[in-house]
XYZ file of C-alpha atoms in Angstrom:
624
model
C -28.575 -4.956 21.143
C -25.961 -2.388 22.087
C -23.613 -1.234 19.349
C -20.632 -2.812 21.111
C -22.443 -6.149 21.270
C -23.267 -5.916 17.571
C -19.635 -5.346 16.661
C -18.632 -8.310 18.817
C -20.991 -10.526 16.842
C -19.806 -9.190 13.497
C -16.197 -9.799 14.510
C -17.038 -13.351 15.461
C -15.880 -12.945 19.075
C -18.892 -14.882 20.343
C -17.121 -18.052 19.188
C -14.940 -17.716 22.262
C -17.659 -16.659 24.690
C -16.664 -12.988 24.447
C -20.062 -11.358 24.734
C -20.039 -9.083 27.766
C -19.157 -5.449 28.134
C -16.236 -4.468 30.294
C -16.060 -3.246 33.861
C -18.844 -0.900 34.990
C -20.651 -1.463 31.713
C -17.962 0.236 29.624
C -17.412 -1.222 26.164
C -14.063 -2.946 25.808
C -12.478 -1.079 22.939
C -8.768 -0.633 22.447
C -7.653 2.889 23.319
C -9.020 5.933 25.119
C -12.579 6.899 24.207
C -14.612 9.921 25.208
C -17.885 8.895 26.873
C -20.700 10.748 28.644
C -18.887 11.127 31.962
C -15.260 11.476 30.964
C -12.826 9.202 29.154
C -12.802 5.410 29.194
C -9.212 4.110 29.175
C -8.753 0.533 27.965
C -5.661 -1.638 27.694
C -5.485 -5.323 26.819
C -2.495 -6.481 28.868
C -3.044 -10.174 29.649
C 0.518 -10.810 30.841
C 0.742 -7.732 33.092
C 0.388 -8.102 36.854
C -0.883 -4.551 37.304
C -1.538 -1.432 35.241
C -1.825 2.178 36.408
C -3.047 5.190 34.474
C -0.687 8.173 34.572
C -2.809 11.153 33.639
C -1.314 14.589 33.148
C 0.398 15.170 36.501
C -2.338 13.545 38.593
C -1.569 10.734 41.053
C -1.334 7.254 39.488
C -4.703 5.491 39.266
C -4.834 1.720 39.473
C -6.882 0.183 36.663
C -9.314 -2.708 37.139
C -8.687 -6.020 35.397
C -11.123 -8.637 34.096
C -10.589 -12.308 33.349
C -9.542 -11.666 29.735
C -6.700 -9.369 30.708
C -8.489 -6.121 29.938
C -7.596 -3.178 32.189
C -10.120 -0.348 32.347
C -10.633 2.941 34.121
C -13.236 5.663 33.659
C -11.697 9.068 34.383
C -14.196 11.915 34.918
C -11.386 14.502 34.737
C -9.937 13.476 31.382
C -11.050 15.059 28.125
C -9.878 15.567 24.561
C -6.288 16.780 24.718
C -5.433 15.005 27.983
C -1.946 13.457 27.963
C -1.555 10.018 29.534
C 0.590 6.892 29.818
C 0.315 3.469 31.410
C 2.631 2.055 34.073
C 3.069 -1.709 33.883
C 3.864 -3.705 37.039
C 4.673 -0.470 38.914
C 7.787 -0.087 36.765
C 7.615 0.189 32.970
C 5.959 3.358 31.603
C 4.510 2.916 28.121
C 2.298 4.805 25.659
C -1.135 3.501 24.775
C -0.637 0.895 22.006
C -3.958 2.127 20.598
C -2.983 5.801 20.957
C -4.760 8.069 18.505
C -1.946 10.647 18.583
C 1.592 11.047 19.919
C 2.392 14.786 19.876
C 6.059 14.227 20.730
C 7.322 10.725 19.911
C 6.210 7.118 20.192
C 7.759 6.723 23.654
C 6.190 9.921 25.017
C 2.690 10.418 26.493
C -0.336 9.697 24.331
C -3.065 12.279 23.758
C -6.804 11.703 24.021
C -8.312 12.380 20.594
C -11.995 12.219 19.711
C -11.627 10.720 16.247
C -15.417 10.491 15.909
C -15.456 14.308 15.845
C -13.472 14.151 12.604
C -16.300 12.482 10.720
C -17.939 14.481 7.943
C -21.667 15.114 8.047
C -21.782 14.714 4.271
C -19.593 11.926 2.963
C -17.527 12.232 -0.195
C -19.058 9.601 -2.517
C -15.735 8.483 -3.957
C -15.227 7.354 -7.532
C -15.848 4.031 -9.261
C -12.894 1.668 -9.095
C -12.433 1.637 -12.868
C -11.628 5.377 -12.743
C -8.731 4.913 -10.331
C -5.341 6.254 -11.400
C -3.229 5.862 -8.280
C -0.296 8.100 -7.319
C 1.857 6.696 -4.511
C 3.226 9.258 -2.045
C 5.633 9.247 0.886
C 4.413 12.246 2.871
C 7.828 13.089 4.313
C 9.682 12.916 0.990
C 7.020 14.339 -1.326
C 7.502 18.014 -0.465
C 10.135 20.231 1.088
C 7.898 20.626 4.152
C 7.432 16.874 4.472
C 3.926 17.356 5.866
C 0.279 16.740 5.048
C 0.097 20.425 4.124
C 2.946 19.920 1.674
C 0.897 17.236 -0.086
C -2.225 19.385 0.018
C -0.486 22.227 -1.832
C 0.225 19.946 -4.796
C -3.272 18.499 -5.140
C -4.267 20.887 -7.981
C -1.129 19.785 -9.855
C -2.163 16.139 -9.489
C -5.768 16.867 -10.464
C -4.649 18.684 -13.610
C -2.303 15.804 -14.457
C -5.209 13.345 -14.420
C -4.615 11.610 -11.087
C -7.823 10.391 -9.424
C -6.392 8.810 -6.254
C -3.354 9.343 -4.063
C -2.047 6.493 -1.932
C -0.138 7.495 1.180
C 2.612 5.177 2.314
C 2.061 4.215 5.982
C 1.575 7.206 8.263
C 1.280 5.271 11.538
C 3.750 6.530 14.126
C 7.273 5.135 14.176
C 10.336 6.001 16.265
C 12.611 8.731 15.006
C 12.404 11.561 12.522
C 11.959 9.654 9.261
C 11.019 6.172 8.124
C 9.284 4.481 5.218
C 6.464 3.756 7.674
C 6.429 -0.039 7.524
C 7.923 -0.390 11.011
C 5.021 1.170 12.878
C 4.488 0.545 16.577
C 1.413 2.733 17.177
C -0.945 1.931 14.329
C -3.751 4.360 15.243
C -1.550 7.435 15.655
C -0.855 9.556 12.554
C 2.829 10.482 12.513
C 3.150 13.838 14.285
C 6.071 14.861 12.077
C 3.627 15.169 9.204
C 1.083 17.145 11.253
C -1.788 16.503 13.639
C -5.079 14.662 13.108
C -6.770 17.878 11.987
C -4.039 18.464 9.393
C -4.537 14.963 8.021
C -8.283 15.489 7.912
C -7.786 18.793 6.085
C -5.705 16.986 3.447
C -8.496 14.490 2.842
C -11.143 17.197 2.622
C -9.019 19.171 0.162
C -8.476 16.086 -1.985
C -12.166 15.226 -1.961
C -13.046 18.786 -2.961
C -10.980 18.161 -6.116
C -12.586 14.727 -6.642
C -9.360 12.946 -5.731
C -9.680 9.807 -3.639
C -7.195 9.098 -0.852
C -5.985 5.585 -0.043
C -3.788 4.533 2.865
C -1.142 1.829 3.047
C -1.571 -0.156 6.294
C 0.712 -2.787 7.828
C -0.938 -5.530 9.869
C 1.596 -8.355 9.530
C 4.210 -7.143 12.047
C 5.235 -4.321 14.368
C 8.476 -2.356 14.274
C 11.523 -3.369 16.335
C 12.097 -0.202 18.378
C 9.879 1.144 21.195
C 7.408 -1.679 20.706
C 6.357 -2.520 24.264
C 3.622 -5.042 23.503
C 5.865 -7.985 24.397
C 6.174 -6.575 27.925
C 2.500 -6.874 28.833
C 0.695 -8.612 25.954
C 2.879 -11.518 24.872
C -0.235 -13.134 23.415
C -0.420 -10.330 20.834
C 2.130 -12.386 18.888
C 2.089 -16.001 17.760
C 5.225 -17.967 18.582
C 4.291 -20.613 15.981
C 4.666 -18.162 13.122
C 7.246 -15.596 12.086
C 7.714 -13.093 9.285
C 10.786 -11.681 7.613
C 10.400 -8.504 9.678
C 9.639 -9.837 13.148
C 7.202 -12.045 15.087
C 3.835 -12.652 13.450
C 0.790 -11.082 15.035
C -1.551 -13.582 16.677
C -4.746 -14.007 14.653
C -5.784 -17.376 16.067
C -7.850 -18.548 19.026
C -9.340 -16.546 21.870
C -6.398 -14.161 22.303
C -6.146 -13.747 18.553
C -9.743 -12.515 18.562
C -8.667 -9.426 20.532
C -5.804 -8.812 18.096
C -8.186 -9.102 15.146
C -10.447 -6.600 16.869
C -7.497 -4.223 17.323
C -6.622 -4.352 13.622
C -10.199 -4.137 12.367
C -10.896 -1.139 14.614
C -7.814 0.483 13.085
C -9.112 -0.040 9.549
C -12.538 1.331 10.472
C -10.976 4.392 12.107
C -9.098 5.378 8.952
C -12.103 4.769 6.708
C -14.940 6.023 8.905
C -13.402 8.804 10.997
C -10.740 10.255 8.699
C -12.665 9.409 5.537
C -10.041 7.476 3.586
C -11.488 5.959 0.427
C -9.548 2.722 0.547
C -6.756 0.727 2.123
C -3.773 -1.091 0.660
C -2.807 -4.000 2.918
C 0.928 -4.605 3.014
C 2.365 -8.095 2.414
C -0.736 -10.081 3.329
C 1.100 -13.328 2.570
C 2.812 -12.703 5.941
C -0.522 -12.673 7.822
C -0.231 -16.146 9.308
C -3.683 -17.461 10.182
C -4.849 -21.067 10.373
C -8.319 -20.104 11.626
C -11.433 -21.461 9.964
C -12.341 -17.903 8.980
C -9.228 -16.140 7.769
C -8.537 -12.658 9.091
C -8.539 -11.189 5.578
C -12.098 -12.386 4.990
C -13.242 -11.102 8.379
C -11.626 -7.721 7.821
C -13.188 -7.168 4.402
C -16.623 -8.433 5.438
C -16.667 -6.237 8.545
C -15.654 -3.142 6.580
C -18.364 -3.771 3.972
C -20.954 -4.303 6.725
C -19.973 -1.307 8.857
C -19.714 1.116 5.920
C -22.702 0.275 3.714
C -23.155 2.398 0.636
C -19.569 3.659 0.728
C -17.216 3.177 -2.210
C -14.393 1.649 -0.198
C -11.577 0.205 -2.293
C -9.537 -2.557 -0.647
C -6.196 -3.531 -2.207
C -3.570 -6.140 -1.422
C 0.120 -6.720 -1.740
C 0.350 -10.502 -1.950
C 3.464 -12.379 -2.998
C 1.408 -15.597 -2.975
C -0.828 -14.473 -5.900
C -3.971 -15.761 -4.148
C -6.575 -15.084 -6.813
C -9.461 -16.297 -4.628
C -9.152 -13.144 -2.516
C -10.087 -11.133 -5.622
C -13.093 -13.216 -6.700
C -16.168 -11.364 -7.919
C -19.839 -11.950 -7.110
C -22.420 -10.427 -9.455
C -19.682 -8.307 -10.985
C -18.513 -6.847 -7.666
C -15.554 -7.825 -5.481
C -16.514 -10.231 -2.713
C -13.652 -9.017 -0.542
C -10.856 -7.127 -2.306
C -10.821 -4.989 -5.439
C -7.300 -5.699 -6.595
C -3.761 -6.844 -5.906
C -0.522 -5.112 -6.787
C 0.769 -6.674 -10.008
C 4.400 -7.367 -9.217
C 4.584 -10.030 -11.948
C 3.822 -7.391 -14.581
C 6.427 -5.055 -13.147
C 9.136 -7.679 -12.852
C 8.738 -8.936 -16.414
C 8.602 -5.393 -17.799
C 11.691 -4.387 -15.826
C 13.693 -7.310 -17.228
C 12.704 -6.337 -20.775
C 13.512 -2.659 -20.261
C 16.805 -3.023 -18.385
C 18.117 -6.512 -19.109
C 18.630 -7.054 -15.365
C 18.352 -10.647 -14.202
C 19.592 -10.697 -10.587
C 17.615 -11.041 -7.366
C 13.915 -11.650 -7.832
C 14.231 -10.681 -11.500
C 15.864 -14.081 -12.036
C 12.433 -15.728 -11.868
C 11.293 -13.601 -14.833
C 14.456 -13.591 -16.934
C 13.827 -16.990 -18.556
C 10.923 -15.806 -20.725
C 10.075 -12.191 -19.877
C 7.923 -11.634 -22.969
C 5.649 -14.536 -22.047
C 5.508 -13.435 -18.399
C 4.565 -9.901 -19.448
C 1.947 -10.973 -21.984
C 0.394 -13.452 -19.563
C 0.232 -10.804 -16.841
C -1.512 -8.421 -19.226
C -4.106 -10.977 -20.326
C -4.550 -13.037 -17.137
C -3.391 -10.827 -14.252
C -0.616 -13.057 -12.866
C 2.374 -14.601 -14.618
C 2.728 -17.268 -11.942
C -0.493 -19.197 -11.368
C 0.778 -22.323 -9.646
C 4.006 -22.866 -11.569
C 7.267 -23.457 -9.712
C 8.844 -20.142 -8.753
C 12.598 -20.256 -9.295
C 13.504 -18.215 -6.219
C 11.691 -20.539 -3.801
C 11.670 -23.733 -5.865
C 8.011 -24.305 -5.040
C 4.648 -23.509 -6.676
C 3.466 -19.910 -6.517
C 0.065 -18.467 -7.278
C -3.441 -19.521 -8.240
C -5.259 -19.443 -11.609
C -6.301 -15.866 -12.357
C -7.500 -15.815 -15.981
C -11.118 -15.608 -14.796
C -10.524 -12.283 -13.050
C -11.251 -8.970 -14.800
C -8.250 -6.779 -15.662
C -9.131 -4.281 -12.934
C -8.388 -6.945 -10.300
C -4.685 -6.134 -10.673
C -2.819 -2.851 -10.247
C 0.015 -2.366 -12.737
C 3.037 -0.101 -12.428
C 6.511 0.355 -13.847
C 7.804 1.760 -10.550
C 6.790 1.961 -6.897
C 8.457 2.629 -3.550
C 9.586 -1.002 -3.206
C 10.951 -1.493 -6.699
C 12.964 1.728 -6.500
C 13.875 1.735 -2.821
C 14.842 -1.924 -2.715
C 17.668 -1.162 -5.123
C 20.992 -0.530 -3.404
C 21.243 3.009 -4.802
C 17.530 3.736 -5.127
C 17.674 4.499 -8.859
C 14.512 5.249 -10.774
C 13.950 3.938 -14.293
C 14.821 7.409 -15.594
C 18.437 6.695 -14.556
C 18.479 3.191 -16.039
C 16.877 3.393 -19.492
C 16.487 5.785 -22.417
C 13.705 8.392 -22.616
C 12.193 6.408 -25.497
C 11.909 3.255 -23.406
C 10.602 5.298 -20.488
C 7.825 6.673 -22.686
C 7.032 3.184 -23.957
C 6.686 1.926 -20.381
C 4.429 4.827 -19.412
C 2.143 4.229 -22.396
C 1.925 0.521 -21.583
C 1.060 1.176 -17.923
C -1.548 3.856 -18.586
C -3.313 2.469 -21.671
C -3.937 -1.129 -20.627
C -7.242 -2.028 -18.889
C -5.655 -2.875 -15.527
C -5.600 -0.191 -12.810
C -2.470 1.985 -13.171
C -0.250 3.354 -10.428
C 2.572 5.899 -10.580
C 5.192 6.628 -7.947
C 5.622 10.267 -6.954
C 7.721 12.135 -9.509
C 7.459 9.371 -12.105
C 5.071 11.481 -14.163
C 7.911 13.954 -14.821
C 10.735 11.401 -15.221
C 12.592 12.837 -12.240
C 15.965 11.303 -11.428
C 15.803 11.879 -7.663
C 16.545 8.543 -5.989
C 14.211 6.981 -3.474
C 16.400 5.203 -0.961
C 15.599 2.997 1.989
C 15.763 5.146 5.133
C 15.002 4.803 8.838
C 15.997 6.716 11.954
C 17.090 3.784 14.105
C 19.644 4.133 16.892
C 22.047 1.791 18.642
C 22.036 -1.892 17.791
C 18.991 -1.606 15.512
C 20.808 0.968 13.371
C 23.910 -1.199 13.059
C 21.882 -4.298 12.216
C 20.019 -2.325 9.540
C 23.256 -1.057 7.975
C 24.868 -4.470 7.934
C 21.706 -6.200 6.776
C 21.332 -3.765 3.906
C 24.873 -4.386 2.682
C 24.624 -8.140 3.142
C 21.395 -8.170 1.127
C 23.243 -6.955 -1.965
C 26.427 -8.986 -1.520
C 25.328 -11.517 -4.161
C 24.847 -8.802 -6.809
C 27.756 -8.374 -9.216
C 27.858 -4.613 -8.721
C 28.290 -5.040 -4.950
C 30.336 -8.219 -4.739
C 33.221 -6.693 -2.750
C 33.276 -4.822 0.589
C 34.549 -1.727 -1.225
C 31.573 -1.788 -3.579
C 29.112 -2.370 -0.745
C 30.567 0.573 1.155
C 29.004 2.803 -1.518
C 25.505 1.763 -0.445
C 23.986 4.728 1.442
C 23.545 4.288 5.177
C 19.766 3.965 5.756
C 20.099 5.641 9.167
C 22.054 8.658 7.928
C 19.750 11.668 7.707
C 21.355 12.593 4.381
C 19.865 9.422 2.893
C 16.381 10.656 3.730
C 17.014 14.155 2.374
C 18.474 12.733 -0.842
C 15.121 11.000 -1.412
C 13.026 14.170 -1.298
C 11.473 15.315 -4.557
C 13.041 18.449 -6.049
C 10.021 20.495 -7.068
C 12.196 23.240 -8.530
C 13.406 20.668 -11.034
C 9.898 19.328 -11.671
C 8.484 22.826 -12.173
C 11.312 24.287 -14.271
C 13.184 21.530 -16.096
C 12.287 21.292 -19.818
C 12.819 17.535 -19.682
C 10.416 17.160 -16.764
C 7.858 19.378 -18.472
C 8.059 17.358 -21.683
C 7.574 14.008 -19.965
C 4.830 15.402 -17.732
C 2.978 16.524 -20.855
C 3.299 12.986 -22.226
C 1.876 11.536 -18.998
C -1.008 13.993 -19.018
C -1.807 13.181 -22.644
C -1.833 9.450 -21.919
C -4.079 9.924 -18.893
C -6.519 11.966 -20.967
C -6.737 9.074 -23.439
C -7.219 6.636 -20.582
C -10.099 8.594 -19.069
C -11.804 9.079 -22.442
C -11.196 5.705 -24.098
C -9.985 2.997 -21.692
C -12.248 3.607 -18.683
C -15.464 3.197 -20.741
C -14.172 -0.195 -21.901
C -13.609 -1.297 -18.301
C -17.146 -0.186 -17.494
C -18.440 -2.412 -20.313
C -16.573 -5.420 -18.972
C -14.150 -7.703 -20.797
C -15.088 -11.224 -21.860
C -11.820 -12.467 -23.355
C -8.133 -11.701 -23.777
C -5.555 -13.037 -26.221
C -1.794 -12.729 -26.581
C 0.883 -13.448 -29.160
C 4.630 -13.032 -28.925
C 6.430 -11.217 -31.733
C 9.816 -12.426 -32.917
C 11.548 -15.723 -32.287
C 13.493 -14.948 -29.103
C 12.098 -15.018 -25.522
C 14.104 -11.914 -24.562
C 14.343 -9.947 -27.811
C 10.894 -9.510 -29.242
C 7.513 -7.943 -28.759
C 3.938 -8.595 -27.709
C 0.524 -8.332 -29.343
C -2.229 -8.422 -26.711
C -5.966 -7.920 -27.206
C -8.977 -7.644 -24.951
C -12.601 -7.910 -26.134
C -15.515 -6.287 -24.319
C -19.063 -7.549 -23.944
C -20.143 -5.088 -26.649
C -17.564 -6.418 -29.094
C -14.996 -3.625 -28.850
C -11.363 -4.742 -29.099
C -8.456 -3.037 -27.363
C -5.073 -3.934 -28.856
C -1.578 -3.136 -27.600
C 1.470 -3.942 -29.717
C 4.946 -3.237 -28.319
C 8.523 -3.948 -29.400
C 11.091 -4.525 -26.623
C 13.827 -5.736 -28.989
C 16.772 -3.693 -30.226
C 15.786 -4.257 -33.856
C 12.609 -3.676 -35.906
C 9.961 -6.400 -35.906
C 7.444 -7.184 -38.641
C 4.247 -5.237 -38.033
C 1.509 -7.620 -36.831
C -2.025 -7.363 -38.125
C -3.704 -4.415 -36.464
C -7.398 -4.170 -35.677
C -9.362 -1.804 -37.859
C -10.557 1.232 -36.009
C -9.113 4.110 -34.017
C -5.422 4.570 -33.251
C -5.194 5.725 -29.635
C -1.393 5.836 -29.493
C 1.558 5.270 -31.819
C 2.101 5.469 -35.548
C -0.472 4.253 -38.019
C 0.356 1.176 -40.130
C 0.358 3.211 -43.348
C 3.244 5.243 -41.967
C 5.343 2.273 -40.839
C 5.624 -1.268 -42.182
C 7.768 -2.383 -39.241
C 7.410 -2.046 -35.493
C 10.456 -0.052 -34.436
C 12.491 -0.667 -31.263
C 10.777 1.021 -28.331
C 7.591 1.312 -30.359
C 4.120 0.872 -28.925
C 0.786 1.042 -30.735
C -2.596 1.082 -29.008
C -5.718 0.659 -31.114
C -9.440 0.437 -30.437
C -11.535 -1.625 -32.812
C -15.309 -1.298 -32.973
C -17.686 -4.121 -34.033
């Protein structure tokens, strides 16, 4: 069996009779691929009447079409570095939707890249999932350079801090000079503003040399609104029966959906196999609309596990639906996905720290202590209960999952950037509360994540930004202001006028980390030392407990008020060790609960205090 045939079977394409190779025996694979006698150009354009290859100043070459709408051409003169475009119906000139690099911009010619040449002869083995301490990074805003090299220069800093994995926000190419990355139109092409494919590969090699894993945030639920030409020649790439909040849903169903699945799965394999990423975070998977018998998420995970045997590949989800079954374990290992972002934990914690109760925080403001404690002991706060924002059930039972099936954080790009003014917690709460939140995030047995700069309590905002033009820019500005019109602080047009324009370049530059401040500010140095100390405790004390495995978890609420009180949560391992976290979120002292005998990992000892002070947190480890 040829390799292409094997992949077809693993992707399940044989269900639709898709078994043959393409024209002239060339494998039908999205994109331009270097073969023995040149470059094989492939484009799935089922609604195009004709397609021509425009190759670096040469005369247009008409491409051959098969019954499935695949256009192919084998060019003996093309090679790595060749620039090319496609002309649709003798009129519209477009880039390759599967382009592996766009040296200029998304609407300019694509470049032939041999991504297989990027593969390492000796693979970095990665680290066990329980060791993950994730640090989320926007490449463009992380450093003054705004490049992969700018991230690479700070890797020793992150290693010394105790970070074991960096997670890059989406780097797929988007129109314009700056963007969060979630509006990608060319998913295979690393954004040229950050550097070329070799620069990205150098970043991964440098991280691996320091034993730092690198994860990538990928977006498969929609494509961006500008310079997305797929509708012009591949209408079937999208499913008219479904929609998302960001645009038409991709088509994952039926015969045409099989080619779209293949496109997305090939993208995942490229990042993991060719560039060497150690894991993927899938954005908003609740917006992947798929009524197929075998859901795309299952097919994606199973194909990755099959194609990359022996690799430690960590697959993570953002999932508003709290679908615990996607995180199920088999023989102690994830069947499909390691973990989901724990937004329930964040939302409950944020309400307790700030007192905010507008927007999606409203669904956690009724009993934030219970929501927080349940998240800590069971993963999700909502496990089928009615969610106030939607007035319908949300979530599935999750108490059976291990703690490391959820990723906990006090801040991330969404929770900061979705605020009108992009404020970090360091601008909203006291240093004492900020330290309490950091200790809670880093010393519980769930997987922790920090957002860039959080370790030093920086006050630099992280705003929503995009470089749209024309109507898209105006719609984005107006939509942003309308989104916050129901918040008290932005209830009038004058108040909403203070919201930064997402398409103003100054908004992007205001979001860049100030490393002079991080490196020189006494306040940043003090909080960074706290973070480093907590991470040292985590690596030495908490990770071994996760390796043992937890068999039970218990929670109690402290005080008699659902908003003004504390929590006492405990986890027991298979060997009988008990991890206890006690925290006071009230503005008054609380009676000290009974503490487990053993080692105090963090906080004051009971002999020193008979009450749990406001902002206090105690973490103890009891031995059998």
